[in-house]
Amino acid sequence: MTDANPDIGALALAFEEMTQYPISGEVLIRYRDGIAVVARLSGGDEESTLREITYNFSSGVIRFESVRGDWFQVDPEVVGPRPDRRPVVYLDQCHWSTLAHSIYEPARITSEWDREAAAELLELAERDKIIIPVSSAHTLETSALFDARRQNLASTILRLSRGWQMRSPVVVRTQEMANVLARRLGISPLICETDVFSLATGAMETTRRIPDASGLPPGLAKLFDRMTSFSVICDVLMNPERISSPKPGWHEHFQNISRDPEFLARSAKQKIIDGRAMALADVLPEAIAVARSLGVSSVEQVSVLLYEEFNSMPFMRLYGDAIGHRLAIRANWEDNDLVDMLYLGCAAAYADVVVAERTATNYLQRAWGSRDVECPVVAKLSDAVDRLSQLMT
C-alpha cells in the first residue's frame, strides 16, 4: 500500500483480520499472506469484560470474546431497508431469562412446554431463521442483576441478537409524528426513514453518540464507530456489577388520574379518548421539536393534526390506547410501567411476535382493538413458537 492514509477498501486488499485486546490495549493485524503484526495503541482497560474484538475484512462480521469465554458476533450492517422477511420476535426480559436458563441452568425451568419452546427458539435463532433484537430496555433491566446470573443472561442476549436492535421508542414515535405532519402539510420530511429493527450502529440509542475518529478516512471512521458502539453494548451487558435503576416517577401522574373522582365518573369510551390526549400531551415537547424542524410553529395545529391522524401512527396509537385502557380499568401504576409501555408497545406495533409477561400481554391485547391484523403479543414462549410456525409455513 502506497497511500499514506488508506481507507478500509484498500486495507481489505491486504488485511484479513484486525483484533483488538481491550485489556492490554494491543491490536493484532493479520495480513492475507499470513504475516501477523502486533502494536500497542493504548494503556488498556483492566476492568473490561471483553478479551478480544475482531473485525473480519472479508465478511464484515465483528466477533467478541468475553473474559469468561463467551463468544458472540455482530452481523454486517444492511444498507437500506431490511432485505429479508425473517420474523422478528421481541422478548420481554423474563422470557430472555428463560432462554438463558435453558442454556446455563436448565433445571430452573419447571415447565416442559417452556423447556421445549425455549429449545425451539434457540434453534431458530442459531440457524438465522428469526431475528431476536436487543433494546436499551434490556440493558437497563439486566443492570439490576449481578455476577454469573447477569452474565449468563447478557451472553444469551448478545449471542442470539447478533447485533440486531430495536430502535429507541422515542426515535420511533418521533419518526411517526414527522411522517404524519409532513404528509398532512405537504412537506418533505427532514428525518430519514428508518427500520424499527436494525443492524445500524447506535440504532437503540435515543441520542446518537459518535466517538471521535478525526483523522481517519470515512470508511475506517465508520468501522471505528461501529466497533466502539457494539463494544459498549457488550461491555455494559456483561458487567457483573449491579447498578440501581432510577425511578422516574412517571407512573405517579397516571396513578393520581385513575383515582380522581371526576375522571372516574367519565364513560369508558371517554376514558379511551382521554388516553390518546394524554399520550399526545406526554410527547408534546418532541412533537413541537419535530414541527419546528418542518417549519411549523403552531402548537395547536400540530396537536390537532396528530390527534386526527392517531390511527396512522402504529406505536403512538397503541401507546395512547394502552394508557386509556389501563385508566379505564383502574389498573395500578408502577415504576416499571414506563419501560414496558414504551418498549413492549413499540415492539407490538412493528414486530411479528412479542412475548411479554401476563399483565402487559393482557392490556396490550385489549388496547389493540379492531385492527386489520391479529395482535402479535403473547404471554408464553410456546405461544410464540406456534405463531412462528404459522408465519413460516
PDB file of N, CA, C and O in Angstrom, residues 322-388:
ATOM      1  N   ALA A 322     -53.359   2.032  25.160  1.00  0.00           N
ATOM      2  CA  ALA A 322     -52.979   1.280  26.357  1.00  0.00           C
ATOM      3  C   ALA A 322     -53.131   2.150  27.605  1.00  0.00           C
ATOM      4  O   ALA A 322     -53.600   1.678  28.653  1.00  0.00           O
ATOM      5  N   ILE A 323     -52.747   3.417  27.497  1.00  0.00           N
ATOM      6  CA  ILE A 323     -52.950   4.338  28.617  1.00  0.00           C
ATOM      7  C   ILE A 323     -54.440   4.453  28.934  1.00  0.00           C
ATOM      8  O   ILE A 323     -54.858   4.335  30.094  1.00  0.00           O
ATOM      9  N   GLY A 324     -55.264   4.666  27.900  1.00  0.00           N
ATOM     10  CA  GLY A 324     -56.700   4.804  28.103  1.00  0.00           C
ATOM     11  C   GLY A 324     -57.318   3.558  28.704  1.00  0.00           C
ATOM     12  O   GLY A 324     -58.152   3.639  29.618  1.00  0.00           O
ATOM     13  N   HIS A 325     -56.902   2.386  28.212  1.00  0.00           N
ATOM     14  CA  HIS A 325     -57.452   1.136  28.739  1.00  0.00           C
ATOM     15  C   HIS A 325     -57.080   0.954  30.200  1.00  0.00           C
ATOM     16  O   HIS A 325     -57.931   0.604  31.034  1.00  0.00           O
ATOM     17  N   ARG A 326     -55.833   1.198  30.536  1.00  0.00           N
ATOM     18  CA  ARG A 326     -55.400   0.994  31.921  1.00  0.00           C
ATOM     19  C   ARG A 326     -56.067   1.973  32.870  1.00  0.00           C
ATOM     20  O   ARG A 326     -56.368   1.641  34.015  1.00  0.00           O
ATOM     21  N   LEU A 327     -56.287   3.187  32.395  1.00  0.00           N
ATOM     22  CA  LEU A 327     -57.018   4.145  33.221  1.00  0.00           C
ATOM     23  C   LEU A 327     -58.474   3.718  33.395  1.00  0.00           C
ATOM     24  O   LEU A 327     -59.056   3.852  34.480  1.00  0.00           O
ATOM     25  N   ALA A 328     -59.071   3.193  32.322  1.00  0.00           N
ATOM     26  CA  ALA A 328     -60.481   2.795  32.364  1.00  0.00           C
ATOM     27  C   ALA A 328     -60.727   1.654  33.345  1.00  0.00           C
ATOM     28  O   ALA A 328     -61.783   1.601  33.989  1.00  0.00           O
ATOM     29  N   ILE A 329     -59.763   0.742  33.470  1.00  0.00           N
ATOM     30  CA  ILE A 329     -59.953  -0.405  34.378  1.00  0.00           C
ATOM     31  C   ILE A 329     -59.337  -0.151  35.746  1.00  0.00           C
ATOM     32  O   ILE A 329     -59.266  -1.051  36.572  1.00  0.00           O
ATOM     33  N   ARG A 330     -58.866   1.078  35.973  1.00  0.00           N
ATOM     34  CA  ARG A 330     -58.269   1.475  37.253  1.00  0.00           C
ATOM     35  C   ARG A 330     -57.095   0.576  37.620  1.00  0.00           C
ATOM     36  O   ARG A 330     -56.949   0.116  38.760  1.00  0.00           O
ATOM     37  N   ALA A 331     -56.237   0.307  36.639  1.00  0.00           N
ATOM     38  CA  ALA A 331     -55.051  -0.511  36.879  1.00  0.00           C
ATOM     39  C   ALA A 331     -54.102   0.204  37.830  1.00  0.00           C
ATOM     40  O   ALA A 331     -54.060   1.436  37.883  1.00  0.00           O
ATOM     41  N   ASN A 332     -53.333  -0.576  38.567  1.00  0.00           N
ATOM     42  CA  ASN A 332     -52.307   0.003  39.431  1.00  0.00           C
ATOM     43  C   ASN A 332     -51.087   0.355  38.589  1.00  0.00           C
ATOM     44  O   ASN A 332     -50.640  -0.434  37.760  1.00  0.00           O
ATOM     45  N   TRP A 333     -50.545   1.545  38.780  1.00  0.00           N
ATOM     46  CA  TRP A 333     -49.391   2.005  38.001  1.00  0.00           C
ATOM     47  C   TRP A 333     -48.115   1.877  38.836  1.00  0.00           C
ATOM     48  O   TRP A 333     -48.076   2.311  39.985  1.00  0.00           O
ATOM     49  N   GLU A 334     -47.098   1.271  38.239  1.00  0.00           N
ATOM     50  CA  GLU A 334     -45.850   1.012  38.955  1.00  0.00           C
ATOM     51  C   GLU A 334     -44.666   1.647  38.224  1.00  0.00           C
ATOM     52  O   GLU A 334     -44.780   2.108  37.086  1.00  0.00           O
ATOM     53  N   ASP A 335     -43.507   1.633  38.914  1.00  0.00           N
ATOM     54  CA  ASP A 335     -42.307   2.281  38.384  1.00  0.00           C
ATOM     55  C   ASP A 335     -41.933   1.790  36.991  1.00  0.00           C
ATOM     56  O   ASP A 335     -41.572   2.572  36.111  1.00  0.00           O
ATOM     57  N   ASN A 336     -42.023   0.478  36.779  1.00  0.00           N
ATOM     58  CA  ASN A 336     -41.533  -0.108  35.530  1.00  0.00           C
ATOM     59  C   ASN A 336     -42.516   0.000  34.379  1.00  0.00           C
ATOM     60  O   ASN A 336     -42.205  -0.404  33.255  1.00  0.00           O
ATOM     61  N   ASP A 337     -43.694   0.565  34.620  1.00  0.00           N
ATOM     62  CA  ASP A 337     -44.700   0.638  33.562  1.00  0.00           C
ATOM     63  C   ASP A 337     -44.249   1.486  32.377  1.00  0.00           C
ATOM     64  O   ASP A 337     -44.627   1.213  31.235  1.00  0.00           O
ATOM     65  N   LEU A 338     -43.452   2.518  32.639  1.00  0.00           N
ATOM     66  CA  LEU A 338     -42.972   3.353  31.536  1.00  0.00           C
ATOM     67  C   LEU A 338     -42.133   2.534  30.570  1.00  0.00           C
ATOM     68  O   LEU A 338     -42.315   2.595  29.352  1.00  0.00           O
ATOM     69  N   VAL A 339     -41.204   1.731  31.100  1.00  0.00           N
ATOM     70  CA  VAL A 339     -40.359   0.892  30.253  1.00  0.00           C
ATOM     71  C   VAL A 339     -41.210  -0.095  29.467  1.00  0.00           C
ATOM     72  O   VAL A 339     -41.051  -0.265  28.248  1.00  0.00           O
ATOM     73  N   ASP A 340     -42.153  -0.757  30.160  1.00  0.00           N
ATOM     74  CA  ASP A 340     -42.994  -1.753  29.484  1.00  0.00           C
ATOM     75  C   ASP A 340     -43.846  -1.133  28.382  1.00  0.00           C
ATOM     76  O   ASP A 340     -43.924  -1.656  27.263  1.00  0.00           O
ATOM     77  N   MET A 341     -44.489  -0.021  28.688  1.00  0.00           N
ATOM     78  CA  MET A 341     -45.397   0.575  27.706  1.00  0.00           C
ATOM     79  C   MET A 341     -44.646   1.141  26.514  1.00  0.00           C
ATOM     80  O   MET A 341     -45.140   1.106  25.386  1.00  0.00           O
ATOM     81  N   LEU A 342     -43.448   1.666  26.747  1.00  0.00           N
ATOM     82  CA  LEU A 342     -42.657   2.186  25.637  1.00  0.00           C
ATOM     83  C   LEU A 342     -42.111   1.056  24.776  1.00  0.00           C
ATOM     84  O   LEU A 342     -42.309   1.025  23.555  1.00  0.00           O
ATOM     85  N   TYR A 343     -41.409   0.122  25.395  1.00  0.00           N
ATOM     86  CA  TYR A 343     -40.675  -0.879  24.615  1.00  0.00           C
ATOM     87  C   TYR A 343     -41.568  -2.015  24.122  1.00  0.00           C
ATOM     88  O   TYR A 343     -41.480  -2.425  22.959  1.00  0.00           O
ATOM     89  N   LEU A 344     -42.444  -2.535  24.987  1.00  0.00           N
ATOM     90  CA  LEU A 344     -43.355  -3.575  24.524  1.00  0.00           C
ATOM     91  C   LEU A 344     -44.377  -3.002  23.553  1.00  0.00           C
ATOM     92  O   LEU A 344     -44.768  -3.655  22.582  1.00  0.00           O
ATOM     93  N   GLY A 345     -44.800  -1.743  23.795  1.00  0.00           N
ATOM     94  CA  GLY A 345     -45.734  -1.104  22.875  1.00  0.00           C
ATOM     95  C   GLY A 345     -45.123  -0.876  21.506  1.00  0.00           C
ATOM     96  O   GLY A 345     -45.747  -1.139  20.470  1.00  0.00           O
ATOM     97  N   CYS A 346     -43.890  -0.399  21.487  1.00  0.00           N
ATOM     98  CA  CYS A 346     -43.199  -0.179  20.206  1.00  0.00           C
ATOM     99  C   CYS A 346     -42.987  -1.493  19.478  1.00  0.00           C
ATOM    100  O   CYS A 346     -43.220  -1.601  18.273  1.00  0.00           O
ATOM    101  N   ALA A 347     -42.552  -2.519  20.219  1.00  0.00           N
ATOM    102  CA  ALA A 347     -42.340  -3.830  19.606  1.00  0.00           C
ATOM    103  C   ALA A 347     -43.642  -4.394  19.058  1.00  0.00           C
ATOM    104  O   ALA A 347     -43.689  -4.922  17.944  1.00  0.00           O
ATOM    105  N   ALA A 348     -44.723  -4.269  19.832  1.00  0.00           N
ATOM    106  CA  ALA A 348     -46.013  -4.806  19.389  1.00  0.00           C
ATOM    107  C   ALA A 348     -46.496  -4.132  18.114  1.00  0.00           C
ATOM    108  O   ALA A 348     -47.139  -4.750  17.268  1.00  0.00           O
ATOM    109  N   ALA A 349     -46.172  -2.848  17.961  1.00  0.00           N
ATOM    110  CA  ALA A 349     -46.618  -2.110  16.779  1.00  0.00           C
ATOM    111  C   ALA A 349     -45.893  -2.542  15.510  1.00  0.00           C
ATOM    112  O   ALA A 349     -46.415  -2.373  14.402  1.00  0.00           O
ATOM    113  N   TYR A 350     -44.688  -3.132  15.656  1.00  0.00           N
ATOM    114  CA  TYR A 350     -43.884  -3.396  14.462  1.00  0.00           C
ATOM    115  C   TYR A 350     -43.328  -4.822  14.351  1.00  0.00           C
ATOM    116  O   TYR A 350     -42.967  -5.247  13.249  1.00  0.00           O
ATOM    117  N   ALA A 351     -43.216  -5.562  15.444  1.00  0.00           N
ATOM    118  CA  ALA A 351     -42.645  -6.910  15.379  1.00  0.00           C
ATOM    119  C   ALA A 351     -43.701  -7.920  14.947  1.00  0.00           C
ATOM    120  O   ALA A 351     -44.900  -7.641  14.950  1.00  0.00           O
ATOM    121  N   ASP A 352     -43.241  -9.100  14.566  1.00  0.00           N
ATOM    122  CA  ASP A 352     -44.162 -10.173  14.173  1.00  0.00           C
ATOM    123  C   ASP A 352     -44.711 -10.907  15.389  1.00  0.00           C
ATOM    124  O   ASP A 352     -45.868 -11.334  15.393  1.00  0.00           O
ATOM    125  N   VAL A 353     -43.872 -11.079  16.401  1.00  0.00           N
ATOM    126  CA  VAL A 353     -44.274 -11.742  17.640  1.00  0.00           C
ATOM    127  C   VAL A 353     -43.625 -11.008  18.802  1.00  0.00           C
ATOM    128  O   VAL A 353     -42.438 -10.672  18.746  1.00  0.00           O
ATOM    129  N   VAL A 354     -44.403 -10.752  19.843  1.00  0.00           N
ATOM    130  CA  VAL A 354     -43.891 -10.156  21.079  1.00  0.00           C
ATOM    131  C   VAL A 354     -44.287 -11.068  22.223  1.00  0.00           C
ATOM    132  O   VAL A 354     -45.465 -11.432  22.355  1.00  0.00           O
ATOM    133  N   VAL A 355     -43.315 -11.445  23.049  1.00  0.00           N
ATOM    134  CA  VAL A 355     -43.595 -12.303  24.199  1.00  0.00           C
ATOM    135  C   VAL A 355     -43.388 -11.473  25.452  1.00  0.00           C
ATOM    136  O   VAL A 355     -42.261 -11.099  25.784  1.00  0.00           O
ATOM    137  N   ALA A 356     -44.483 -11.155  26.144  1.00  0.00           N
ATOM    138  CA  ALA A 356     -44.454 -10.287  27.319  1.00  0.00           C
ATOM    139  C   ALA A 356     -44.915 -11.064  28.548  1.00  0.00           C
ATOM    140  O   ALA A 356     -45.312 -12.229  28.458  1.00  0.00           O
ATOM    141  N   GLU A 357     -44.835 -10.411  29.711  1.00  0.00           N
ATOM    142  CA  GLU A 357     -45.405 -11.052  30.897  1.00  0.00           C
ATOM    143  C   GLU A 357     -46.923 -10.868  30.844  1.00  0.00           C
ATOM    144  O   GLU A 357     -47.452 -10.121  30.038  1.00  0.00           O
ATOM    145  N   ARG A 358     -47.643 -11.572  31.714  1.00  0.00           N
ATOM    146  CA  ARG A 358     -49.089 -11.699  31.577  1.00  0.00           C
ATOM    147  C   ARG A 358     -49.831 -10.364  31.652  1.00  0.00           C
ATOM    148  O   ARG A 358     -50.745 -10.110  30.857  1.00  0.00           O
ATOM    149  N   THR A 359     -49.461  -9.514  32.603  1.00  0.00           N
ATOM    150  CA  THR A 359     -50.194  -8.254  32.763  1.00  0.00           C
ATOM    151  C   THR A 359     -50.073  -7.392  31.512  1.00  0.00           C
ATOM    152  O   THR A 359     -51.061  -6.865  30.995  1.00  0.00           O
ATOM    153  N   ALA A 360     -48.837  -7.236  31.006  1.00  0.00           N
ATOM    154  CA  ALA A 360     -48.632  -6.429  29.804  1.00  0.00           C
ATOM    155  C   ALA A 360     -49.316  -7.058  28.599  1.00  0.00           C
ATOM    156  O   ALA A 360     -49.882  -6.351  27.756  1.00  0.00           O
ATOM    157  N   THR A 361     -49.266  -8.380  28.499  1.00  0.00           N
ATOM    158  CA  THR A 361     -49.949  -9.067  27.398  1.00  0.00           C
ATOM    159  C   THR A 361     -51.431  -8.739  27.416  1.00  0.00           C
ATOM    160  O   THR A 361     -52.038  -8.429  26.377  1.00  0.00           O
ATOM    161  N   ASN A 362     -52.025  -8.769  28.595  1.00  0.00           N
ATOM    162  CA  ASN A 362     -53.457  -8.514  28.723  1.00  0.00           C
ATOM    163  C   ASN A 362     -53.824  -7.112  28.263  1.00  0.00           C
ATOM    164  O   ASN A 362     -54.740  -6.928  27.447  1.00  0.00           O
ATOM    165  N   TYR A 363     -53.114  -6.083  28.758  1.00  0.00           N
ATOM    166  CA  TYR A 363     -53.541  -4.731  28.401  1.00  0.00           C
ATOM    167  C   TYR A 363     -53.157  -4.362  26.967  1.00  0.00           C
ATOM    168  O   TYR A 363     -53.847  -3.579  26.317  1.00  0.00           O
ATOM    169  N   LEU A 364     -52.093  -4.931  26.432  1.00  0.00           N
ATOM    170  CA  LEU A 364     -51.751  -4.651  25.046  1.00  0.00           C
ATOM    171  C   LEU A 364     -52.748  -5.321  24.096  1.00  0.00           C
ATOM    172  O   LEU A 364     -53.133  -4.744  23.076  1.00  0.00           O
ATOM    173  N   GLN A 365     -53.156  -6.537  24.422  1.00  0.00           N
ATOM    174  CA  GLN A 365     -54.158  -7.208  23.592  1.00  0.00           C
ATOM    175  C   GLN A 365     -55.482  -6.455  23.615  1.00  0.00           C
ATOM    176  O   GLN A 365     -56.142  -6.298  22.577  1.00  0.00           O
ATOM    177  N   ARG A 366     -55.871  -5.962  24.767  1.00  0.00           N
ATOM    178  CA  ARG A 366     -57.134  -5.227  24.880  1.00  0.00           C
ATOM    179  C   ARG A 366     -57.049  -3.863  24.198  1.00  0.00           C
ATOM    180  O   ARG A 366     -58.017  -3.392  23.618  1.00  0.00           O
ATOM    181  N   ALA A 367     -55.868  -3.237  24.274  1.00  0.00           N
ATOM    182  CA  ALA A 367     -55.691  -1.932  23.629  1.00  0.00           C
ATOM    183  C   ALA A 367     -55.540  -2.059  22.114  1.00  0.00           C
ATOM    184  O   ALA A 367     -55.670  -1.064  21.392  1.00  0.00           O
ATOM    185  N   TRP A 368     -55.280  -3.264  21.632  1.00  0.00           N
ATOM    186  CA  TRP A 368     -55.052  -3.481  20.197  1.00  0.00           C
ATOM    187  C   TRP A 368     -56.280  -3.098  19.381  1.00  0.00           C
ATOM    188  O   TRP A 368     -56.170  -2.538  18.289  1.00  0.00           O
ATOM    189  N   GLY A 369     -57.449  -3.416  19.904  1.00  0.00           N
ATOM    190  CA  GLY A 369     -58.678  -3.007  19.239  1.00  0.00           C
ATOM    191  C   GLY A 369     -58.946  -3.744  17.939  1.00  0.00           C
ATOM    192  O   GLY A 369     -58.454  -4.848  17.690  1.00  0.00           O
ATOM    193  N   SER A 370     -59.689  -3.095  17.058  1.00  0.00           N
ATOM    194  CA  SER A 370     -60.134  -3.718  15.805  1.00  0.00           C
ATOM    195  C   SER A 370     -59.189  -3.374  14.655  1.00  0.00           C
ATOM    196  O   SER A 370     -59.572  -2.701  13.701  1.00  0.00           O
ATOM    197  N   ARG A 371     -57.980  -3.848  14.748  1.00  0.00           N
ATOM    198  CA  ARG A 371     -57.028  -3.633  13.652  1.00  0.00           C
ATOM    199  C   ARG A 371     -57.192  -4.737  12.620  1.00  0.00           C
ATOM    200  O   ARG A 371     -57.840  -5.760  12.861  1.00  0.00           O
ATOM    201  N   ASP A 372     -56.566  -4.525  11.474  1.00  0.00           N
ATOM    202  CA  ASP A 372     -56.713  -5.494  10.380  1.00  0.00           C
ATOM    203  C   ASP A 372     -55.945  -6.783  10.646  1.00  0.00           C
ATOM    204  O   ASP A 372     -56.238  -7.814  10.043  1.00  0.00           O
ATOM    205  N   VAL A 373     -54.923  -6.713  11.511  1.00  0.00           N
ATOM    206  CA  VAL A 373     -54.111  -7.902  11.799  1.00  0.00           C
ATOM    207  C   VAL A 373     -54.248  -8.270  13.267  1.00  0.00           C
ATOM    208  O   VAL A 373     -54.585  -7.436  14.111  1.00  0.00           O
ATOM    209  N   GLU A 374     -53.959  -9.523  13.564  1.00  0.00           N
ATOM    210  CA  GLU A 374     -54.049 -10.025  14.932  1.00  0.00           C
ATOM    211  C   GLU A 374     -52.952  -9.420  15.798  1.00  0.00           C
ATOM    212  O   GLU A 374     -51.834  -9.180  15.339  1.00  0.00           O
ATOM    213  N   CYS A 375     -53.268  -9.174  17.054  1.00  0.00           N
ATOM    214  CA  CYS A 375     -52.269  -8.644  17.982  1.00  0.00           C
ATOM    215  C   CYS A 375     -51.124  -9.644  18.110  1.00  0.00           C
ATOM    216  O   CYS A 375     -51.351 -10.835  18.343  1.00  0.00           O
ATOM    217  N   PRO A 376     -49.875  -9.192  17.968  1.00  0.00           N
ATOM    218  CA  PRO A 376     -48.735 -10.115  17.993  1.00  0.00           C
ATOM    219  C   PRO A 376     -48.269 -10.484  19.395  1.00  0.00           C
ATOM    220  O   PRO A 376     -47.322 -11.261  19.547  1.00  0.00           O
ATOM    221  N   VAL A 377     -48.908  -9.955  20.435  1.00  0.00           N
ATOM    222  CA  VAL A 377     -48.417 -10.136  21.803  1.00  0.00           C
ATOM    223  C   VAL A 377     -48.984 -11.406  22.423  1.00  0.00           C
ATOM    224  O   VAL A 377     -50.198 -11.624  22.422  1.00  0.00           O
ATOM    225  N   VAL A 378     -48.103 -12.239  22.949  1.00  0.00           N
ATOM    226  CA  VAL A 378     -48.486 -13.460  23.665  1.00  0.00           C
ATOM    227  C   VAL A 378     -47.723 -13.510  24.977  1.00  0.00           C
ATOM    228  O   VAL A 378     -46.741 -12.789  25.165  1.00  0.00           O
ATOM    229  N   ALA A 379     -48.180 -14.372  25.879  1.00  0.00           N
ATOM    230  CA  ALA A 379     -47.584 -14.417  27.215  1.00  0.00           C
ATOM    231  C   ALA A 379     -46.682 -15.627  27.434  1.00  0.00           C
ATOM    232  O   ALA A 379     -45.999 -15.705  28.451  1.00  0.00           O
ATOM    233  N   LYS A 380     -46.670 -16.577  26.502  1.00  0.00           N
ATOM    234  CA  LYS A 380     -45.890 -17.800  26.683  1.00  0.00           C
ATOM    235  C   LYS A 380     -44.956 -18.028  25.496  1.00  0.00           C
ATOM    236  O   LYS A 380     -45.306 -17.736  24.353  1.00  0.00           O
ATOM    237  N   LEU A 381     -43.798 -18.601  25.776  1.00  0.00           N
ATOM    238  CA  LEU A 381     -42.872 -18.948  24.698  1.00  0.00           C
ATOM    239  C   LEU A 381     -43.490 -19.991  23.772  1.00  0.00           C
ATOM    240  O   LEU A 381     -43.262 -19.956  22.559  1.00  0.00           O
ATOM    241  N   SER A 382     -44.285 -20.899  24.322  1.00  0.00           N
ATOM    242  CA  SER A 382     -44.917 -21.917  23.476  1.00  0.00           C
ATOM    243  C   SER A 382     -45.902 -21.279  22.502  1.00  0.00           C
ATOM    244  O   SER A 382     -46.019 -21.714  21.344  1.00  0.00           O
ATOM    245  N   ASP A 383     -46.603 -20.219  22.946  1.00  0.00           N
ATOM    246  CA  ASP A 383     -47.498 -19.499  22.031  1.00  0.00           C
ATOM    247  C   ASP A 383     -46.703 -18.794  20.942  1.00  0.00           C
ATOM    248  O   ASP A 383     -47.154 -18.703  19.784  1.00  0.00           O
ATOM    249  N   ALA A 384     -45.539 -18.289  21.300  1.00  0.00           N
ATOM    250  CA  ALA A 384     -44.679 -17.635  20.306  1.00  0.00           C
ATOM    251  C   ALA A 384     -44.222 -18.629  19.247  1.00  0.00           C
ATOM    252  O   ALA A 384     -44.207 -18.320  18.043  1.00  0.00           O
ATOM    253  N   VAL A 385     -43.869 -19.827  19.665  1.00  0.00           N
ATOM    254  CA  VAL A 385     -43.450 -20.868  18.714  1.00  0.00           C
ATOM    255  C   VAL A 385     -44.600 -21.223  17.785  1.00  0.00           C
ATOM    256  O   VAL A 385     -44.410 -21.403  16.575  1.00  0.00           O
ATOM    257  N   ASP A 386     -45.810 -21.315  18.329  1.00  0.00           N
ATOM    258  CA  ASP A 386     -46.987 -21.609  17.478  1.00  0.00           C
ATOM    259  C   ASP A 386     -47.198 -20.511  16.455  1.00  0.00           C
ATOM    260  O   ASP A 386     -47.488 -20.791  15.286  1.00  0.00           O
ATOM    261  N   ARG A 387     -47.079 -19.242  16.885  1.00  0.00           N
ATOM    262  CA  ARG A 387     -47.235 -18.129  15.950  1.00  0.00           C
ATOM    263  C   ARG A 387     -46.173 -18.204  14.853  1.00  0.00           C
ATOM    264  O   ARG A 387     -46.467 -17.961  13.667  1.00  0.00           O
ATOM    265  N   LEU A 388     -44.954 -18.502  15.237  1.00  0.00           N
ATOM    266  CA  LEU A 388     -43.870 -18.579  14.256  1.00  0.00           C
ATOM    267  C   LEU A 388     -44.084 -19.706  13.259  1.00  0.00           C
ATOM    268  O   LEU A 388     -43.796 -19.546  12.058  1.00  0.00           O
TER     269      LEU A 388
END
